[in-house]
XYZ file of C-alpha atoms in Angstrom:
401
model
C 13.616 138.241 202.493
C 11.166 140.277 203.875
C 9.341 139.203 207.948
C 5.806 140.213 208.897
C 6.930 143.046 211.517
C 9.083 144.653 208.693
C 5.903 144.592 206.069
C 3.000 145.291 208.630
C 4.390 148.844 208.972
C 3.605 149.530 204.995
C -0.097 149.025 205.919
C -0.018 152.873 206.167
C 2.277 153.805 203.097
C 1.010 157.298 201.524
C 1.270 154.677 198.088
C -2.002 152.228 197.274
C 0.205 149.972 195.153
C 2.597 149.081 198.309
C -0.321 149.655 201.398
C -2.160 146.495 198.826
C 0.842 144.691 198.272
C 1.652 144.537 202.711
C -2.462 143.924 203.084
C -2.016 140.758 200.368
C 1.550 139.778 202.224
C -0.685 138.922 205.207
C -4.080 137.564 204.390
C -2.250 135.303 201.154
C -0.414 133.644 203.427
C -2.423 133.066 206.355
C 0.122 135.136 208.583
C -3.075 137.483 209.815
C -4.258 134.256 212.335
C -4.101 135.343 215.754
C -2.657 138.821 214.958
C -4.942 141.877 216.134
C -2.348 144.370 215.141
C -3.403 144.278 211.664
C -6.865 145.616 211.247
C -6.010 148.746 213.128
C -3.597 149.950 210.617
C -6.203 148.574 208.154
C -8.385 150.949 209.580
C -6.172 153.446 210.289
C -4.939 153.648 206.321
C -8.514 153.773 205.253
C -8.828 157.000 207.234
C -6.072 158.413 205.512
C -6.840 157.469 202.086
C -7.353 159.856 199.328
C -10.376 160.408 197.303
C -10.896 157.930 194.597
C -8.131 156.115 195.941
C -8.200 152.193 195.590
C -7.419 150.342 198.958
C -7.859 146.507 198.611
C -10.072 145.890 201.561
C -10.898 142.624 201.331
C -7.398 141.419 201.667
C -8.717 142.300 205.760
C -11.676 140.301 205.951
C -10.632 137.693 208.061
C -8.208 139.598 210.239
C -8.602 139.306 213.549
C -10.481 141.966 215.359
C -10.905 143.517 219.010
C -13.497 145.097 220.536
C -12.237 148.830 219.661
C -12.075 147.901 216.160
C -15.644 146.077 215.946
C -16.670 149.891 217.047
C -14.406 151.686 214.916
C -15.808 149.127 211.584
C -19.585 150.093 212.775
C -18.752 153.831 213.456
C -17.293 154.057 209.469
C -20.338 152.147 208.246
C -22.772 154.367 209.896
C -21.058 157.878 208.597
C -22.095 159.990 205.599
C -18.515 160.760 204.331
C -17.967 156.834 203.333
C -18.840 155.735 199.647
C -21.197 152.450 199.391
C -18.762 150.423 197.847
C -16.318 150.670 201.150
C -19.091 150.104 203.182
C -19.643 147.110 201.366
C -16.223 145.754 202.090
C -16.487 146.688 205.858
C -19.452 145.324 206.146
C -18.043 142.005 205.581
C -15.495 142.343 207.949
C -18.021 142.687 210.533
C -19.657 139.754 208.697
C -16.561 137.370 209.956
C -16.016 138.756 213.020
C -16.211 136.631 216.391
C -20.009 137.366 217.563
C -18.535 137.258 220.950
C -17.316 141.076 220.221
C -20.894 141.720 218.624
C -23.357 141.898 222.031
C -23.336 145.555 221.943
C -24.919 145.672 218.049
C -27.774 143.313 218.339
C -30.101 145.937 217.412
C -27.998 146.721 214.417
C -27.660 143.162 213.678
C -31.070 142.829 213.608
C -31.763 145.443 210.783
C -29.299 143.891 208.410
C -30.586 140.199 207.406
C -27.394 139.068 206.095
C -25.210 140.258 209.182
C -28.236 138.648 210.741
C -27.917 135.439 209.416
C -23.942 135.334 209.403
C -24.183 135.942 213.292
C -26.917 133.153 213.942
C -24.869 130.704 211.885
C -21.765 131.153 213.980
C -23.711 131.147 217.129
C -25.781 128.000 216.047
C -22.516 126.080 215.134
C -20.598 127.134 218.681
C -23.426 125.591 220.579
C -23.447 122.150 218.312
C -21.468 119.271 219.955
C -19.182 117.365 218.022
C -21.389 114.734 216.582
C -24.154 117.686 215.301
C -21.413 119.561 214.150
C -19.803 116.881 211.683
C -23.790 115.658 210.866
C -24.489 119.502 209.561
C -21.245 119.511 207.856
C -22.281 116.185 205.990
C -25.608 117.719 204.890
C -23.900 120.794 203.789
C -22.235 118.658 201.118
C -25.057 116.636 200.398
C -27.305 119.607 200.009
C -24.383 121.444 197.711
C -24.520 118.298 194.961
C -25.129 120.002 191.338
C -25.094 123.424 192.552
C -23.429 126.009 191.160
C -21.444 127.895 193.892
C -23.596 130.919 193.806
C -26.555 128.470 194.295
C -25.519 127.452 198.067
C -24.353 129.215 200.890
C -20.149 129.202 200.514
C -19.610 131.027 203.464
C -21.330 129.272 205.776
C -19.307 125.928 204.010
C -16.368 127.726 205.403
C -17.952 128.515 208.842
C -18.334 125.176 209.348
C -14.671 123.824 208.214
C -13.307 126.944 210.858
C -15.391 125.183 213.768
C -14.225 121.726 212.528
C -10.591 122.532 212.532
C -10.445 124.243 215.655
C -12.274 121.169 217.820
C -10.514 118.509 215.681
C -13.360 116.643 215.700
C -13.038 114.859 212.695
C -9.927 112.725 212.943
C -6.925 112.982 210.618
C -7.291 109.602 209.331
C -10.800 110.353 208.150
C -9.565 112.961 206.222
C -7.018 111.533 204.416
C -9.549 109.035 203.382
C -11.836 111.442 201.590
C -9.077 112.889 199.431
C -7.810 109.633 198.475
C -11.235 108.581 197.506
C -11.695 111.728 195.551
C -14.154 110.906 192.144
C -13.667 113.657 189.254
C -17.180 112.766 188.250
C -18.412 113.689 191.854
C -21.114 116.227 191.283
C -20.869 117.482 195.233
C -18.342 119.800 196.587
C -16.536 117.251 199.175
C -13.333 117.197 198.197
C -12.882 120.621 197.819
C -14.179 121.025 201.280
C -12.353 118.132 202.433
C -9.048 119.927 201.132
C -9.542 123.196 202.954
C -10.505 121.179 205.943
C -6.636 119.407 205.704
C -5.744 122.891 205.360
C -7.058 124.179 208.352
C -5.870 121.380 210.404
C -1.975 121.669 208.668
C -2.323 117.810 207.861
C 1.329 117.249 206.393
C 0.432 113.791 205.718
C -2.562 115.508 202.822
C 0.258 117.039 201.164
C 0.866 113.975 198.424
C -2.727 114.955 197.642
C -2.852 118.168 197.661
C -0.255 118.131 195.144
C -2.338 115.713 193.115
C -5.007 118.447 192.482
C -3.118 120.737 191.604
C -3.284 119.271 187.776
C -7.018 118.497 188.724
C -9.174 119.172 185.899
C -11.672 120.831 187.412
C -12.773 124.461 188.294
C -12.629 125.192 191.773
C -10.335 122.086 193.083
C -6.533 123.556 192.452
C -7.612 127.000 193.718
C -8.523 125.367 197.309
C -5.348 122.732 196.939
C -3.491 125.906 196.449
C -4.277 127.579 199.322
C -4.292 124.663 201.700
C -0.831 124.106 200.811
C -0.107 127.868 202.203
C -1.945 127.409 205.249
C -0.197 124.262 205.624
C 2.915 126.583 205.310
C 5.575 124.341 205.912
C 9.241 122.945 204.015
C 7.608 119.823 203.295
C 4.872 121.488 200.975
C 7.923 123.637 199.548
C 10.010 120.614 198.608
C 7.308 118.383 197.579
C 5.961 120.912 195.391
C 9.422 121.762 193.653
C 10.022 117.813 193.187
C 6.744 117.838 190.571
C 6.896 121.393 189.225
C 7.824 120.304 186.032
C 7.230 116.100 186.739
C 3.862 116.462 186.487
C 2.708 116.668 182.831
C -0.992 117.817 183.790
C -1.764 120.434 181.476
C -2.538 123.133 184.041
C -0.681 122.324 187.154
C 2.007 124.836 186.765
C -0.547 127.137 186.287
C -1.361 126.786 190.245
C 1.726 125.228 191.701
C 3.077 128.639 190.497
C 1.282 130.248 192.761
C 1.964 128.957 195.605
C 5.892 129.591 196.670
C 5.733 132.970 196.545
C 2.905 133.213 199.639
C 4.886 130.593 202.107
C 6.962 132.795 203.770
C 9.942 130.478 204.323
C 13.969 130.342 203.072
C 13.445 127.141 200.920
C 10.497 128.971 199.301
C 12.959 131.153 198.288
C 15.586 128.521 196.941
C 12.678 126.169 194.894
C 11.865 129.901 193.334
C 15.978 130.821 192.157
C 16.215 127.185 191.053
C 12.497 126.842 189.058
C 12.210 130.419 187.324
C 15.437 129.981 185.060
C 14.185 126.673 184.082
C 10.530 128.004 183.272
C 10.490 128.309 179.431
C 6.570 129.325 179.714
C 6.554 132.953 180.214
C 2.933 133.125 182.147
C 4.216 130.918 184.653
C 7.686 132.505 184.838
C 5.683 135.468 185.517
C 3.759 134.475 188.451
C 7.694 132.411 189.636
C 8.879 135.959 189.491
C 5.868 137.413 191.375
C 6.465 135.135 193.900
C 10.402 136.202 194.464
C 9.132 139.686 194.794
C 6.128 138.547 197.188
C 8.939 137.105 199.450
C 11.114 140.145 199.379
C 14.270 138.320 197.706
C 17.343 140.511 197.008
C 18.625 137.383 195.019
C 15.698 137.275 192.425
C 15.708 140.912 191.836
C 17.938 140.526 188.778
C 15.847 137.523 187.256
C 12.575 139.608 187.819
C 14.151 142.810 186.051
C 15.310 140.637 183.136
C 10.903 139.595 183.184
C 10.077 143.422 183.491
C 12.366 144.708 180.487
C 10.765 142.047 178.165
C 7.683 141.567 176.191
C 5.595 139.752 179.025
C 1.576 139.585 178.919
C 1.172 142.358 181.356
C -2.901 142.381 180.882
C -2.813 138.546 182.907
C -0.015 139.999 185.766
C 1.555 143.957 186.117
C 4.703 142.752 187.012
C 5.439 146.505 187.606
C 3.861 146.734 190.372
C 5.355 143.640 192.167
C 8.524 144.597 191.884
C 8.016 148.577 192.704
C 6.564 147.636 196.067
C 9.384 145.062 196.083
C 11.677 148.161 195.983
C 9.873 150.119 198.286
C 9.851 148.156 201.116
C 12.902 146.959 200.780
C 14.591 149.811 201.029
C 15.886 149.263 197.099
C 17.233 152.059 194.659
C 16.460 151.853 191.176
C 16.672 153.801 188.384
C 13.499 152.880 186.845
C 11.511 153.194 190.008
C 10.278 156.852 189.142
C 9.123 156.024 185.872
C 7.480 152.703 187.065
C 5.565 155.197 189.664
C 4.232 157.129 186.507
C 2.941 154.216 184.970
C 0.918 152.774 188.001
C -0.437 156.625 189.320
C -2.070 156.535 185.892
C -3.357 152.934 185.855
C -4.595 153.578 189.436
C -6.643 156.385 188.249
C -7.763 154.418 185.056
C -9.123 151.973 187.941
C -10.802 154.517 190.093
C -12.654 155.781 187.254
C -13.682 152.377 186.404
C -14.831 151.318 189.696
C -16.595 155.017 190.630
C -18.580 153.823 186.891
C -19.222 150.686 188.014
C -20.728 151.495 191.967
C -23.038 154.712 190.562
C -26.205 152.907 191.680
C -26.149 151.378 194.832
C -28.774 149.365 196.242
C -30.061 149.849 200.236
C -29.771 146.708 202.405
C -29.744 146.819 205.950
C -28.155 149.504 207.684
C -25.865 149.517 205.090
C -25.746 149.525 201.240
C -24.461 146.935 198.876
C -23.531 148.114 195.565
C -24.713 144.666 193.752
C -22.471 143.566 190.673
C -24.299 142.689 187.512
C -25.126 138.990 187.310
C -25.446 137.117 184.095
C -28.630 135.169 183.984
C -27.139 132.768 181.111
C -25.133 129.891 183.190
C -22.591 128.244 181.922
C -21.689 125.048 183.265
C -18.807 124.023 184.697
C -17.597 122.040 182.267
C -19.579 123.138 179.569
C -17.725 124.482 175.819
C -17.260 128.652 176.365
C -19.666 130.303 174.725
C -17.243 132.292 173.037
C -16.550 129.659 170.405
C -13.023 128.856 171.359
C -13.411 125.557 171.833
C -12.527 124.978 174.934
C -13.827 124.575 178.861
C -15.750 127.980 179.873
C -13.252 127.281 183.152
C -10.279 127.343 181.010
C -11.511 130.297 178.811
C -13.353 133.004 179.718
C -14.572 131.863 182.938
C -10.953 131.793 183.999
C-alpha cells in the first residue's frame, strides 16, 4: 500500500494523470489537515506545467497554507502569463485560507467582493462566542429550507461546521440526536449539515448512521455520509461498512459505499476491498471497488483490477486506465501495457485541453481577478422532480447525476 510521504513526492511528476492522481490521494481523504508541505509542491508543479496542460487544482483548495505561499498564490494571480481559468482556481485557494495570513492584502481584499466577503465571514465567526456561534448556525439551516443549493451560501454552511468542530461546542450527544431524528420529507438542509458536522468531529458513535444514508434517497445526503465516513477515517467505519455492502438492499447504496474504501488509507480498507470486489457481480460498482484498490496502492488487487481493465467496462462513467497507470507509476510497477495505456491518456488529455480552452474563451472580470463563469441553466429542475429527459426517473438519478 502506498503512505502519504511516498505519494506527496508525485505532486511534481512531469505526467498530469499521476501529479492529479497524488493531489486527489490527499485532499479525498482528508490527509492534507495540518500538512503545509503540500501546497508548495502544488505550487511548485503549476510552475512547471506545460501549456494546455490539465492540473486538477481544486483537489488543493483546502490545503493548508503559510505565509510564503499566501504570497506566492497572490503573486500568480496578479501575472499576465496565467490563463483566467487557473486564476480562478487559485483564487479560491486564497478564498479558504486562514485570514490570519491575509493582513498584508487588505487592499486587495477589498477590490474583490467575494474574497471580501469570504474573509469577513471567517473573521465574523472567530469573534462569535459559543452560544452566537451555534444560534447563526441554526439560522443558517432555517434560512436554507426549500432552497436549491445554488440559492444559499454553501460555503459559508461549511465555514461555520469548521468553527463548530474545532471549539466542540455543540456536544456529541446533540449530534447524534439530529441524525437519528433525520425526516426524508425535511425540506431544510440539517441533516446533511449535521452529518459533515459528525464528520468533522470523528464521532465514531454517528457511524450506524452514517451508514444509514448511504441508501438515502435523496440527492445530496450519501455524498456528505460518504465523505464523513473518510474524515472519520477509522477501522470501525471500514468494518461496519463491509458488514452492509451487500446487506443493505437500498437501491443505490453500493453506489456510494463504493466509494468510500478506496480513500481511507488503512490495511483493513484494503482487506474489505480483496474480499468485496470478487463478490461484486455489478460491474459499475466493481469498477469504482477496483478504483479504490488502485487509490490505496495495493500490489494484491493489481491482478483483479487488470482482469476489470481487459474487459468491456463502461469507461465513459470511470477511465479505469488511468487509475491503474498512476497505480503503476508510483509504485514503482512494470507492465507491459503501461506504454500503450500512456498513448491512450496523452490523447484524451489533449481531447480535454481542447475542450476546456473552448469552454474558458470568454472570461468575465471580477475583482482583481477574473472568473471564467460556467453556463447556468435557467430551467430548474427539482430535486426530486421526473428528468426532463423522459426517462422516467428522478432528475438526481438521471441526468442530474
Amino acid at each position: 500500500m502506498f503512505n502519504a510521504e511516498q505519494v506527496k513526492g508525485f505532486i511534481l511528476h512531469p505526467e498530469s494523470v499521476v501529479c492529479n492522481t497524488a493531489l486527489r490521494y490527499f485532499a479525498d481523504s482528508f490527509l492534507y489537515e495540518g500538512d503545509t508541505a503540500l501546497m508548495p509542491l502544488l505550487i511548485e508543479r503549476l510552475k512547471q506545467a506545460k501549456k494546455n496542460e490539465i492540473i486538477h487544482l481544486f483537489h488543493g483548495y483546502r490545503f493548508p497554507q503559510t505565509e510564503e505561499t499566501v504570497r506566492e498564490l497572490v503573486s500568480l494571480c496578479q501575472s499576465p502569463s496565467i490563463d483566467m481559468n487557473t486564476k480562478f482556481h487559485l483564487g479560491n485557494m486564497l478564498h479558504n485560507c486562514d485570514p490570519g495570513l491575509l493582513s498584508p492584502y487588505e487592499e486587495l481584499i477589498a477590490q474583490d467582493a467575494l474574497w471580501n466577503k469570504r474573509v469577513q465571514q471567517k473573521r465574523d465567526l472567530a469573534n462569535m462566542d459559543n452560544q452566537e456561534l451555534v444560534d447563526a448556525f441554526e439560522l443558517f439551516i432555517e434560512q436554507s429550507i426549500g432552497k436549491y443549493v445554488d440559492e444559499f451560501d454553501m460555503v459559508f454552511g461549511d465555514e461555520i461546521v469548521n468553527e463548530l468542530s474545532r471549539r466542540k461546542c455543540i456536544e456529541p450527544d446533540a449530534v447524534l440526536q439530529k441524525l437519528e431524528a433525520y425526516n426524508p420529507d425535511d425540506l431544510s438542509y440539517e441533516t446533511p449539515y449535521f452529518v459533515q458536522l459528525a464528520g468533522a468531529m470523528k464521532l465514531e458513535a454517528a457511524i450506524p448512521f452514517l451508514c444509514d444514508f448511504m441508501g438515502a434517497d435523496d440527492d445530496w445526503l450519501p455524498e456528505k455520509a460518504g465523505e464523513a465516513l473518510v474524515h472519520i477515517g477509522t477501522t470501525s467505519v471500514v468494518t461496519t461498512l463491509t458488514d452492509r455492502y451487500f446487506a443493505n438492499d437500498r437501491e443505490f447504496f453500493r453506489l456510494y459505499a463504493s466509494d468510500v474504501f478506496g480513500k481511507i488509507k488503512l490495511p483493513v480498507s484494503e482487506e474489505a476491498l480483496l474480499t468485496l470486489l470478487p463478490q461484486e457481480q455489478y460491474l459499475t460498482y466493481a469498477t469504482k471497488l477496483a478504483n479504490g484498490l488502485c487509490e490505496l496502492g495495493s500490489s494484491k488487487g493489481l491482478p483483479l483490477v487488470q482482469t476489470i481493465v481487459d474487459g468491456d467496462y463502461y469507461q465513459s462513467y470511470m477511465n479505469l486506465t488511468q487509475s491503474v497507470y498512476a497505480y503503476c507509476v508510483i509504485s514503482n510497477t512494470p507492465h507491459p501495457s503501461l506504454s500503450q495505456w500512456k498513448k491512450e491518456l496523452d490523447k484524451e488529455e489533449a481531447r480535454l485541453a481542447r475542450r476546456e480552452a473552448e469552454l474558458y474563451r470568454k472570461p468575465v472580470t471580477t475583482g482583481f481577478m477574473r472568473d471564467p463563469k460556467p453556463y447556468t441553466n435557467p430551467n430548474k429542475v427539482g430535486r426530486n422532480d421526473p428528468c426532463p429527459c423522459g426517462s422516467g426517473k428522478k432528475h438526481k438519478k438521471c441526468c442530474g447525476a
